[in-house]
């Protein structure tokens, strides 16, 4: 099994193959061979021993897709967001990400309830102008326009419940 | 020595008018004293731990606190229906609501806390300042009551000299606070503080104080029974704050010596006794770098950070609150209180460090909790639980106790290494950073410490090996593409391991 | 007061030659002192908690202890390969093996425990009895060395008077022990004890002692550094035993007053110092009902029940063991040791109460663990782990600390209510029974207490409502027949709840 | 849904029907109606509120079938073994359980390793005579013959690993 893992801003190529005895794996990372002993303790909790070093790794499978990352794992108290895909689709997505031009979507960066909508459809906005205010756990978060332009869509009204990644408005 | 219990009408059932970790902590104390518990819950909390563990559980209303946990009328009604002898309010919600305490008195249900009159006298900042002046307690130079006008503000500031601080009379949590270093900034700050106070607390009363530079926040825990006895249980150091919210608390303070502890403790006891205060309470002070202390305010309830005092005194504050409310005299005297060792508490919050520390409610997908020597966790969460978006983001309090401050810090770092909360984002990484910081370890901290620390970029040498992370990601993906294993081995080799482990 | 640390060659890496809860407990201490850890494991323990938490982990061999955890040669080889400065043996396995301690000395790896010579002098029952006699320590009347013949047994029994007790010289755990009340039973008992001792320990040496009726088992914890300083840390009461195995331990003992504690403590220190003993050790005594104490034996290692001493003294014994082994002088003096509060420990075992308490290894399908104030759990298990059949059935030590014995009992009962271990059978129910027993609560216990309790049939009024159980069974069956819900509500109503909880 | 639950030696008849609001159920137990609020917190962990009383119940799903019970649950620190089935098969099984006559099987009552086999096939045994010794966690358990008779089957040899309920031998 060969996988491309995008992690900490780098693309790593990992190949896994079970070795003869149980729990042993031949692994290559970016072409370098590693001998690894691995156990899935329960779904999402992995024990890996590499060269005598013991690591417990925990998968955060319901992780929100902030920053475009699909998954995250915890290792030694640190959270590693990562993405796994085949090289073709990764390049495609990068090509499509585009520059500063074109319509911009404003997404909810935290789950919560919409308490105020500060602009309306068709309205002109400045860069960094407040657009929507979301509240959760007694704290309010004002989402701002990433660029100057016009509000072409406003998808929420006060009282709506939103979750991370929901599109709130579009600015063009 | 502990005095023997006197006979007194013991409570048989207590209603706990709160949620989360503090509701569970109070339930545990009741259980230990042989008292049945009644939990209350909103729609968002049907599956919360305080509901699961209690003996009885009753529904209050919809998620917003104003329609559930703040509905004193519904809570008193449940207390009456269930035959509860007393109500413990915890902290927050109704705990400092004198009207509610009074309503309990009228309904014949004991409110576990001070009487409404003492709560009124010491709960408002301005009336507490008058009470503090009356007992000769040092306080920060400034206005005793709310400023009537901008002109008065100018006059007071001129008298006490800049820098000065504006504060909301009804406030807390940093809302309505403004530091002013020059005369020309006073007008704008005065207006901003008034409008912020009005929005946050429904009152635009503000007052003015001398600004103490690089102060420490030190507070004294007191306990008073209904027979006139009042004790202080040493201090807590709460200088590690962010946006005026406590983040880490410890006991004892690294800078309070026995003589200062005694002076502060006796001042706190005098204040409490002057108003007939009963039950647990905390007197908050600022301490300047010349060991002068200034009265700040009094919290007329149990504090979030009470466990650090419990660990260094060996006492259980909630047990003692209940015994006081039952009418028992305090079972010990001031000379029986000895501090031993050092305790530090972290407030674990659901907040996203990569997103401005904004709240991060949601489902906890994985939970691995620390344990072992010297670790206490007061927690209200479990794996699979959905942290609701309606309430305070505090998930848990992680507390370490050890013979010395140095070992308590090391122990807390060890426990943080064991702790994993997945599915929602938390501030666990923030504690690693604070506890590893040289200034924190050598203790020259003040209330501005954390803001200064966070203004620096984190040191590059973060833990966690990228190579291991990349390989682990591949194993998780590999596991995703094959059926869930029934055993402890990755992939298809699991059967032989199951056999080896005697499972066939 | 704690003395400041002296400079000494600190360990950088320690190999932990053990498994289960004690391996994890030692790992935590190392972490707290900034020392890296090396775990070792057999095939049965690849997924054990001590392996997961350690910095390094190395394979020893197949499951049987004789092929893994008892292989001192393999362990020393791993210590050498990994560059470990020291080996901590825990308890059991190699912890009392003087040959292994000596091999460590030769290999230049520090053995964290006494030197081999002191271990030999105090580890065998007969040589320890001679050492005890030499320092004038009271011991039970009887033979000092192994009985040469049945004739000698008759002579000694005649001199000390019946009832008498036969014991194996190399033994422990009740093997080779026989109580004899009449002359005519001596011959059969002598032969049975000899053959049992031979089978269990490879030596048929037995000795004879006066039988103390209704004795308490009281032991003194000592700590000795390598500079001639030796302290006693108070006593532990371990009278609640079953088949001569400790089940519940507490500190302090309800019947030991300061004067007796001091006499026993000083006797224990004298014994240790007479043999140049270093590091942690425990001197075990029987106490009769007239407060006479008799030397029983010495355990030249850390005990299972050390946490109760840690809780009442506020010290960390494993930290101190490591500092002693590093060559540091003890950081405190006898006058610095103060006992505060009360601690009780339950040894949680995988055993089946409905099946003669036979071992119950297997997969832990659900694990809900207690927490909160005053609860410490030293544990080596997790949900999903398969408890192997090859080792000791101890899963965990649950320990409660509170200001008084009464509250410590109540707290432990509260924690037991929170504790669920599913999939394997455990003795959790036994602790509920002991802690609720009137004799245990009022403390007239002796080493026969538990056998007498278990001879009675349990009281009919067991907890748990049959009606609720029947309804719950139906809900579980209902859930089995529908797809696993993605939310917290039973059955098909889950979607609306998910919406309400903000999950859509 | 109607179920028969055999628990604590009694047969209880439970009917469950979801009520209108979420988590509410109409339940009848032996014909008596109960109003119940129930939540499955995660598979195998249930919260039930009956008349304001709160209970947490934990299912032990991999429970060994000792004493012929298929399942067990934990409530307030007590373990309740139980069985659920339809009345017809229950009666059938009872009818088949038979008396003291007929062949008797000796089953492993604990998981472990066979360390000694004390009799051989064809040998006559007394009631309570030792047949097989199993060891686990340093303890040995001698399994005895339930009646006098002849060993008609011996299914294990020393060194075998057995689990609860495995048939070790048959006596007739």
Coordinates of N, CA and C in Angstrom, one line a residue, chain B residues 13 41 43 46-47 51-58 363 382-384 500 502-504, chain D residues 37-39 41-42 47-49 51-56 111 113 160-163 166:
Chain B
X13 N -31.2 15.1 51.7 CA -31.2 15.2 50.2 C -30.9 16.7 49.9
X41 N -31.4 19.7 34.9 CA -30.7 19.8 33.6 C -31.6 20.5 32.5
X43 N -32.3 20.9 28.2 CA -32.3 20.0 27.1 C -30.9 19.7 26.6
X46 N -29.1 16.5 28.9 CA -29.7 15.3 29.3 C -28.7 14.2 29.5
X47 N -27.6 14.2 28.7 CA -26.6 13.1 28.7 C -25.4 13.6 29.5
X51 N -25.9 14.5 35.4 CA -27.3 13.9 35.4 C -27.1 12.3 35.6
X52 N -26.1 11.8 34.9 CA -25.9 10.3 35.0 C -25.6 9.8 36.4
X53 N -24.8 10.6 37.1 CA -24.3 10.2 38.4 C -25.2 10.4 39.5
X54 N -26.2 11.4 39.4 CA -27.0 11.8 40.5 C -28.1 10.7 40.8
X55 N -28.6 10.8 42.0 CA -29.7 9.9 42.4 C -31.0 10.2 41.7
X56 N -31.3 11.5 41.6 CA -32.5 11.9 40.9 C -32.1 13.0 39.9
X57 N -32.9 13.1 38.8 CA -32.6 14.1 37.8 C -33.9 14.7 37.3
X58 N -34.0 16.0 37.2 CA -35.2 16.7 36.8 C -34.9 17.7 35.7
X363 N -18.6 17.1 19.6 CA -18.5 15.8 20.1 C -17.0 15.4 20.5
X382 N -17.1 13.0 29.0 CA -16.7 11.6 28.8 C -16.6 11.4 27.3
X383 N -16.0 10.3 26.9 CA -15.9 10.0 25.4 C -17.2 9.8 24.8
X384 N -17.5 10.5 23.7 CA -18.8 10.4 23.1 C -19.7 11.5 23.4
X500 N -2.4 -16.0 20.3 CA -1.3 -15.9 21.2 C -1.8 -15.3 22.6
X502 N -4.6 -15.8 23.9 CA -5.5 -16.7 24.6 C -6.9 -16.4 24.4
X503 N -7.3 -15.8 23.3 CA -8.6 -15.4 23.0 C -9.4 -16.3 22.1
X504 N -8.8 -17.3 21.6 CA -9.5 -18.1 20.6 C -10.6 -18.9 21.3
Chain D
X37 N -37.5 7.9 30.4 CA -36.7 8.7 29.5 C -35.3 7.9 29.4
X38 N -35.0 7.6 28.1 CA -33.8 6.8 28.0 C -32.8 7.3 26.9
X39 N -31.5 7.2 27.1 CA -30.5 7.6 26.1 C -29.4 6.6 26.1
X41 N -25.9 6.3 25.6 CA -24.8 7.3 25.6 C -23.7 6.9 24.6
X42 N -23.4 5.7 24.6 CA -22.6 5.1 23.5 C -23.0 3.6 23.5
X47 N -28.5 5.5 29.8 CA -29.0 6.3 30.9 C -30.5 6.2 30.9
X48 N -31.1 5.8 32.0 CA -32.5 5.7 32.1 C -33.0 6.6 33.3
X49 N -34.0 7.4 33.1 CA -34.7 8.1 34.2 C -36.1 7.6 34.3
X51 N -39.4 8.0 36.8 CA -39.9 8.7 37.9 C -38.9 9.6 38.6
X52 N -38.1 10.3 37.8 CA -37.1 11.2 38.4 C -35.8 10.5 38.9
X53 N -35.8 9.1 39.0 CA -34.6 8.4 39.5 C -33.7 8.2 38.3
X54 N -32.4 8.6 38.4 CA -31.5 8.5 37.4 C -30.6 7.2 37.5
X55 N -30.5 6.4 36.5 CA -29.7 5.2 36.5 C -28.8 5.1 35.3
X56 N -27.5 4.8 35.6 CA -26.6 4.5 34.5 C -26.4 2.9 34.4
X111 N -10.9 -19.1 31.8 CA -9.9 -19.3 30.7 C -8.6 -19.7 31.3
X113 N -4.8 -22.4 30.8 CA -4.0 -23.4 30.1 C -4.2 -24.7 30.9
X160 N -2.8 -27.2 26.2 CA -3.9 -26.6 25.5 C -4.4 -25.3 26.2
X161 N -4.8 -24.3 25.4 CA -5.4 -23.1 26.0 C -6.9 -23.2 25.8
X162 N -7.6 -23.0 26.9 CA -9.1 -23.1 26.8 C -9.7 -21.8 27.2
X163 N -11.0 -21.6 26.8 CA -11.7 -20.4 27.3 C -13.0 -20.9 28.0
X166 N -15.6 -24.0 27.1 CA -15.1 -25.1 26.2 C -15.3 -26.4 26.9

